[in-house]
Amino acid sequence: MDLDNPEQQPQSQVQVKFVTRDPEISVPTAPILVPSNLKRLGLSQVVNHLLNSEKPIPFDFLIDGAYLRTTLDSYIAENGLSSESVITLEYVRAAVPPKFLTSFQHDDWVSSVAASTSTQNRDSVILSGSYDGIARVWNLSGEVLCEGAGHQSAIKSVKWIDGDHFVTSSMDRSLRIWRYTSSSAVDASLKPVAEYIGHRSTVESLAVNAAAKHILSAGADGKVGLWSSVPKESPDAPVVDLPARTKKRKLAQTGPKVVQYGALGMLQSHTEPVSGVAFAPQDSTVAYSVSWDHTIRTWDLTTLALVDTKTTQHPLVSLCSLKTLNILACGSSARHIVLHDPRTSAAGVSAATLRGHSNAVVGLSANPANEWQLASAGHDGTVRVWDVRASSSGNLFTINRESDGVASNEKVFDVEWSSVGIVSGGEDKRVQINATPRE
Amino acid sequence: MAKSNIKKRKASSREEVVHSDSEDDFQTGLLNGAINNEDEESDEENHSSSEDEEADEFPEVAAASDEEEIDSDEVPSSSEEAGEKSGDDDEEEDEKDEEEDAEVDEYGRKTVLDSAGNLRYIYPEVDTGYASDDSDREEMNTIGNIDLSLYDEYPHVGYDINGKKIMRPAKGKALDALLDTIEVPKGWTGMLDKNTGGDLQLTREELEILRKIQMDEVPVDGYDPYTPTIEWFTSKTEIMPLSAAPEPKRRFVPSKHEAKRVMKIVRAIREGRIVPNKPKEPEKPAFYDIWANEVPREDHIMHIPAPKLPPPTHDESYNPPEEYLPTEEEKKEWEENDSEDRAKDYLPRKYNALRLVPGYDKFINERFERCLDLYLAPRVRRNKLNIDPESLLPKLPSPQDLRPFPTTTATIYKGHQGRVRTLNVDPTGVWLATGGDDGTVRVWEILTGREVWKVKLSEDETVNCVKWRPTKESAILAAAVGDDLYFLVPPIFDPETEIESKRLLDHGFGTAANVQQDPTKKTPPGKWSKPMDKLVEQGVPVMVTVKMTIKHIAWHRRGDYVATTSPEGQNRAVAIHMLSKHTSQSPFRKSKGIIQRAEFHPFRPILFVATQRYVRSYDLAKQELIRTLQPGARWISSFDVHSGGDNIIVGSYDKRLLWHDLELSTKPYRTLRYHEKAIRAVKYHQGGLPLFVSASDDGTIQVFHGKVFADMMENPLIVPLKILKGHKVTQALGVLDVDWHPRECWLFSAGADGTARLWN
């Protein structure tokens, strides 16, 4: 309070209560008087003063689900509050705007990206799936460590299973498990381990639960596939009475012969293409799927049964579950992200709606470091960062494509927020990495 | 005073002569007093003398007047007698000549016997005693007012009073006349005396009279207008007056006469003959008031009082506050401006006193202009429609309540070179097929806009129509390119579907041969064959060749029949191809005009065929015409059948979009004219959403809400929702085709600008 100018009596003061959900930086919650003309910076100084921290931490302040961007005075005036009442200010570490790091040029549209977590003996690498049907592994300096060709059509989704394996899905209706081995930083090899067959149309999206050794796939045929991440535990591939393929097709089948396996189960209930799947964060036997048919369905993976169906207003095209909050974020073709609490029994209850994209939201990824934040990729050519606490404030940051000389409104197809940063790929044939420095 | 005395004497002498009846005397005096003012005094005396006897008696008016007449006859005046005598004079004179010798009697008259022997008196000539001189008169010409020239032939010029000729006065010789002219005698006038015929000469006196008349003087000689006044009566009071008689008693005794008159009036009032203070009868006015009985009436409905002039403001005052006075610049500007351009007609001026204000010189102008205003600007009462304009609008729900409907471009499908002619979404709703002017058919991933497959069917001909087979178990795309109808199986589906589709297509080759062997039948409209190997490899197993350019394809819902439309084809314009047997037939024997399009009913065996003006529906089972719709459009471009089967929308090249309710009428239920240019395509949403669109050459797509109610009594509700703009108009072509996603509220449009778009 006395930071500004002790001599000068502030014109008016308001009672505020500082609360936080982060125990590390908590301060006493008793209401204190602060000058009402303070903005974010002043309030941040107050909190730092209360914390007695040596190095000041920048804070952001949330009031009623929105970031405080004006003075307390004008906030009170705008919302018609009484200056006598105690204002509860939730303070959070201020998010640092992501910085463009690098981008990797591909031959074709990048449909999917995934970043591996770095371990002691290995730097994190970035896996990208492209519409040319090739999965590539990149190191952060932009070199292709290895390429995996084998899909007969465009790769739609890639996901790391663990540091050594990843799974890809393609428009050729199949999934592939790959083994990634890297002897050194520049030397690595890829080997397809297994091919999973069972979908009758494009496999749009994948979800991996390494602990349960399960893979979920979303098919455009309206089916959700449950696969084992260990090929040996998978059943045999269904026998299809395949006709003799034309010569050309045979030639197209490159790479080593891959053993085909079938699905642990095909969950069929959606009436339209399934666009996103996710495991429940706490319970590996529960899965969620979203589809163009407007529904979010909850599946019990042990019995392969449909548990719950929630119908929303719009076709849903992406899904991501926020782990600690147990909230499902669903991107829709109607240009917004709907936050659903899957536990509520009432059908179709949306917790909040994040609006800001100007086209379909096709990729979602939660911030691994901050449970409240998520990144979204939209067909409007932007990746946006959101804070679910401040659902009415709009997005925190907007990341545009950094491709030079190309129209900036090219679609972004996928985003993944990993320890590397925000990795996104899109129609501009690039994987773009935006570093998000830790607070 | 002297005169009054004389009169008095006269009066008293008369009293003696006349009868002593006092009543009569009173009346005579009264009458004389009224006629002669001279006798006023004597009358009064008469009154005073008679008043003693009858103070209370009032005389009868009528009786008195009778007696008066008698009295006057009794005393004839001498002048009357004289008149009578003079009247007889003429008779006497006539007889004078005959009876000259008669003797004169004692009266001075002559007694003569007339022819009858009767005695006759001749009176001597009366000497009137006039001092008149008749000598002039005798010489007077008595011809009267006759022109003297009539007497030119005669020696006389007229006759005197005795009838004797008056001879023309002797005229002198010419020398005399000359002398006369030289010596103008005194009083010569040069005029002819009418009476004598001689020169008219005026005497000195006559000339003097003339002169006086001319000079405005009194013509009588010797008249002095300025004679001193003779003071007959003086205002002086004489010390020794001629008569010192005291004031007579009557001067101060109440008048009995007046009392009588008063009594008479009083009696009359008592008897009621005179009504005092009788209310006066109102005078009849000379002019009657035509508006006297005017009843105030209501103003006529059309009466409009003249608008009032605004009251004067401060700056119109003679002594306005300083702030109202114009500055020099304003004054200058005002003076420089034309009177029409001035904001005000006047310039505020200040006068220190009201008496210094000059006369207002523009008063007449102002009044005149006001009159002109009132007269030249007729005031008309406008009949205001007291209707809330909102209430006239149909009660349409707000578009916000009718969501979802497409609003923005979500994806642009780029790749076609040239126009994108046609597009169609596959029944699973995942793939979009387009066909364009470059002869290619392309299949796209809907959301991402990725082209997943393409095949070039023709080098120089456009793909006019693509349509997916409407069943989910197969993936067959029919494409019309020029005269050919291709059946494509894009290799993007799973092998089972692909095999099934190819099997369906190839199945008919065996049966088709059998049919063709029948030579009696006419050649079918379509010839089924396998395309080139290259195309077969690419996934085009079968093609049908029709003789005419195919413009439109319609699948039957079961997927076994395809109807193609070739507008140039006359009676073979519509051909129905059977997929399972590879046969083709044309259902119509006669052409009914240029056929634009043919569509199957969504669930009944009915075929709708649109010619340029009409849409006909045919029962395929009974093979008969059911109904002819008359949209009223000049050239139908496209139509679509609602999924309920009872409604049709028709788009026309003359910008009209027509909604037909088949149950209602053959005329359109609604005509929507919102496009600026020709409508190219219309489409219902077939997946349950109450939406339809029209695409036009003006580059816009208009989205409508069109709800068809299950209740037959309720008419469809049509609400315009959104105009989608995005396609560029190239070569006067805008949006060429539209299609809906089978379930979602996603709209696809094919533009002449080489792109297809997804709207959501």
Short mmCIF file of N, CA and C in Angstrom, two decimals, chain B residues 200-267:
data_model
loop_
_atom_site.label_atom_id
_atom_site.label_comp_id
_atom_site.label_asym_id
_atom_site.label_seq_id
_atom_site.Cartn_x
_atom_site.Cartn_y
_atom_site.Cartn_z
N LEU B 200 -80.71 93.43 -84.71
CA LEU B 200 -80.96 93.47 -83.28
C LEU B 200 -80.00 94.48 -82.69
N GLN B 201 -80.61 95.49 -82.15
CA GLN B 201 -79.75 96.50 -81.54
C GLN B 201 -80.06 96.58 -80.08
N LEU B 202 -79.05 96.65 -79.30
CA LEU B 202 -79.24 96.70 -77.86
C LEU B 202 -79.07 98.11 -77.39
N THR B 203 -79.91 98.47 -76.43
CA THR B 203 -79.81 99.81 -75.89
C THR B 203 -78.64 99.89 -74.94
N ARG B 204 -78.36 101.09 -74.55
CA ARG B 204 -77.26 101.34 -73.61
C ARG B 204 -77.53 100.64 -72.29
N GLU B 205 -78.81 100.65 -71.87
CA GLU B 205 -79.18 100.02 -70.59
C GLU B 205 -79.01 98.51 -70.67
N GLU B 206 -79.49 98.04 -71.85
CA GLU B 206 -79.36 96.57 -72.00
C GLU B 206 -77.90 96.13 -71.98
N LEU B 207 -77.08 96.93 -72.65
CA LEU B 207 -75.64 96.60 -72.65
C LEU B 207 -75.07 96.66 -71.24
N GLU B 208 -75.56 97.68 -70.53
CA GLU B 208 -75.08 97.81 -69.14
C GLU B 208 -75.47 96.58 -68.33
N ILE B 209 -76.73 96.13 -68.56
CA ILE B 209 -77.18 94.92 -67.82
C ILE B 209 -76.30 93.72 -68.18
N LEU B 210 -76.05 93.62 -69.48
CA LEU B 210 -75.19 92.51 -69.89
C LEU B 210 -73.83 92.58 -69.22
N ARG B 211 -73.32 93.80 -69.23
CA ARG B 211 -72.00 93.95 -68.63
C ARG B 211 -72.04 93.54 -67.16
N LYS B 212 -73.12 94.00 -66.46
CA LYS B 212 -73.19 93.68 -65.03
C LYS B 212 -73.32 92.18 -64.81
N ILE B 213 -74.08 91.52 -65.69
CA ILE B 213 -74.20 90.07 -65.55
C ILE B 213 -72.85 89.39 -65.72
N GLN B 214 -72.16 89.92 -66.74
CA GLN B 214 -70.82 89.35 -66.97
C GLN B 214 -69.92 89.59 -65.77
N MET B 215 -70.07 90.73 -65.15
CA MET B 215 -69.19 91.08 -64.04
C MET B 215 -69.70 90.57 -62.72
N ASP B 216 -70.73 89.73 -62.77
CA ASP B 216 -71.32 89.18 -61.55
C ASP B 216 -71.84 90.28 -60.63
N GLU B 217 -72.36 91.31 -61.24
CA GLU B 217 -72.94 92.35 -60.40
C GLU B 217 -74.46 92.21 -60.46
N VAL B 218 -75.10 92.90 -59.54
CA VAL B 218 -76.57 92.87 -59.57
C VAL B 218 -77.03 93.67 -60.79
N PRO B 219 -77.77 93.06 -61.65
CA PRO B 219 -78.06 93.73 -62.91
C PRO B 219 -79.04 94.92 -62.78
N VAL B 220 -79.76 94.89 -61.65
CA VAL B 220 -80.75 95.98 -61.51
C VAL B 220 -80.03 97.30 -61.28
N ASP B 221 -80.48 98.27 -61.96
CA ASP B 221 -79.80 99.54 -61.84
C ASP B 221 -80.10 100.18 -60.50
N GLY B 222 -79.13 100.72 -59.94
CA GLY B 222 -79.30 101.46 -58.72
C GLY B 222 -79.41 100.64 -57.47
N TYR B 223 -79.12 99.38 -57.56
CA TYR B 223 -79.18 98.55 -56.35
C TYR B 223 -77.88 98.72 -55.60
N ASP B 224 -78.02 99.03 -54.34
CA ASP B 224 -76.81 99.19 -53.52
C ASP B 224 -76.73 98.05 -52.54
N PRO B 225 -75.87 97.23 -52.72
CA PRO B 225 -75.77 96.08 -51.80
C PRO B 225 -75.25 96.49 -50.44
N TYR B 226 -74.79 97.67 -50.30
CA TYR B 226 -74.15 98.04 -49.03
C TYR B 226 -74.93 99.09 -48.31
N THR B 227 -76.23 99.07 -48.38
CA THR B 227 -77.02 100.07 -47.66
C THR B 227 -76.90 99.82 -46.17
N PRO B 228 -76.88 100.92 -45.41
CA PRO B 228 -76.79 100.73 -43.95
C PRO B 228 -78.07 100.10 -43.43
N THR B 229 -77.87 99.23 -42.41
CA THR B 229 -79.03 98.53 -41.85
C THR B 229 -79.89 99.51 -41.07
N ILE B 230 -81.16 99.28 -41.18
CA ILE B 230 -82.09 100.11 -40.40
C ILE B 230 -82.42 99.31 -39.17
N GLU B 231 -82.09 99.86 -38.04
CA GLU B 231 -82.35 99.13 -36.82
C GLU B 231 -83.79 99.36 -36.42
N TRP B 232 -84.65 98.43 -36.88
CA TRP B 232 -86.06 98.53 -36.54
C TRP B 232 -86.26 98.27 -35.08
N PHE B 233 -85.59 97.31 -34.57
CA PHE B 233 -85.73 97.02 -33.13
C PHE B 233 -84.38 97.22 -32.51
N THR B 234 -84.37 97.92 -31.39
CA THR B 234 -83.09 98.14 -30.74
C THR B 234 -83.07 97.39 -29.44
N SER B 235 -81.91 97.14 -28.95
CA SER B 235 -81.77 96.44 -27.68
C SER B 235 -81.82 97.45 -26.52
N LYS B 236 -81.92 98.68 -26.90
CA LYS B 236 -81.91 99.71 -25.84
C LYS B 236 -83.24 99.72 -25.10
N THR B 237 -83.15 99.86 -23.76
CA THR B 237 -84.35 100.02 -22.96
C THR B 237 -84.64 101.51 -22.84
N GLU B 238 -85.80 101.86 -23.36
CA GLU B 238 -86.15 103.28 -23.35
C GLU B 238 -86.50 103.71 -21.94
N ILE B 239 -86.11 104.91 -21.59
CA ILE B 239 -86.48 105.43 -20.27
C ILE B 239 -87.98 105.75 -20.27
N MET B 240 -88.33 106.23 -21.35
CA MET B 240 -89.76 106.54 -21.46
C MET B 240 -90.31 105.70 -22.59
N PRO B 241 -90.74 104.45 -22.35
CA PRO B 241 -91.23 103.61 -23.43
C PRO B 241 -92.55 104.13 -23.98
N LEU B 242 -92.83 103.69 -25.15
CA LEU B 242 -94.07 104.12 -25.77
C LEU B 242 -95.26 103.60 -25.00
N SER B 243 -95.13 102.39 -24.45
CA SER B 243 -96.24 101.86 -23.66
C SER B 243 -95.67 101.42 -22.32
N ALA B 244 -96.25 101.86 -21.28
CA ALA B 244 -95.78 101.49 -19.95
C ALA B 244 -96.74 100.54 -19.28
N ALA B 245 -97.49 99.84 -20.07
CA ALA B 245 -98.47 98.92 -19.49
C ALA B 245 -97.77 97.82 -18.68
N PRO B 246 -98.38 97.48 -17.57
CA PRO B 246 -97.76 96.42 -16.75
C PRO B 246 -97.87 95.07 -17.45
N GLU B 247 -97.09 94.16 -16.94
CA GLU B 247 -97.10 92.78 -17.49
C GLU B 247 -98.49 92.21 -17.39
N PRO B 248 -99.06 91.67 -18.42
CA PRO B 248 -100.42 91.13 -18.30
C PRO B 248 -100.46 89.93 -17.37
N LYS B 249 -101.65 89.71 -16.82
CA LYS B 249 -101.85 88.67 -15.82
C LYS B 249 -101.54 87.28 -16.40
N ARG B 250 -101.86 87.20 -17.65
CA ARG B 250 -101.72 85.86 -18.27
C ARG B 250 -100.29 85.35 -18.27
N ARG B 251 -99.42 86.37 -18.10
CA ARG B 251 -98.03 85.92 -18.10
C ARG B 251 -97.71 85.04 -16.91
N PHE B 252 -98.40 85.22 -15.79
CA PHE B 252 -98.07 84.43 -14.61
C PHE B 252 -99.25 83.65 -14.06
N VAL B 253 -100.36 83.58 -14.77
CA VAL B 253 -101.47 82.71 -14.36
C VAL B 253 -101.35 81.42 -15.18
N PRO B 254 -101.55 80.28 -14.51
CA PRO B 254 -101.45 79.02 -15.28
C PRO B 254 -102.46 79.01 -16.42
N SER B 255 -102.02 78.48 -17.49
CA SER B 255 -102.84 78.53 -18.68
C SER B 255 -103.94 77.49 -18.60
N LYS B 256 -105.21 78.02 -18.70
CA LYS B 256 -106.35 77.11 -18.69
C LYS B 256 -106.33 76.24 -19.94
N HIS B 257 -105.90 76.86 -20.98
CA HIS B 257 -105.85 76.12 -22.24
C HIS B 257 -104.91 74.91 -22.15
N GLU B 258 -103.79 75.23 -21.55
CA GLU B 258 -102.85 74.11 -21.40
C GLU B 258 -103.42 73.06 -20.48
N ALA B 259 -104.11 73.56 -19.42
CA ALA B 259 -104.72 72.61 -18.48
C ALA B 259 -105.73 71.74 -19.19
N LYS B 260 -106.47 72.40 -20.07
CA LYS B 260 -107.45 71.63 -20.84
C LYS B 260 -106.79 70.54 -21.64
N ARG B 261 -105.75 70.96 -22.30
CA ARG B 261 -105.06 69.97 -23.14
C ARG B 261 -104.50 68.84 -22.32
N VAL B 262 -103.94 69.27 -21.18
CA VAL B 262 -103.37 68.23 -20.31
C VAL B 262 -104.46 67.29 -19.85
N MET B 263 -105.67 67.94 -19.43
CA MET B 263 -106.75 67.10 -18.96
C MET B 263 -107.22 66.13 -20.03
N LYS B 264 -107.23 66.68 -21.24
CA LYS B 264 -107.67 65.82 -22.33
C LYS B 264 -106.75 64.58 -22.44
N ILE B 265 -105.47 64.89 -22.32
CA ILE B 265 -104.51 63.77 -22.41
C ILE B 265 -104.68 62.84 -21.24
N VAL B 266 -104.89 63.49 -20.02
CA VAL B 266 -105.03 62.66 -18.82
C VAL B 266 -106.25 61.76 -18.97
N ARG B 267 -107.34 62.34 -19.46
CA ARG B 267 -108.54 61.54 -19.64
C ARG B 267 -108.29 60.40 -20.62
#
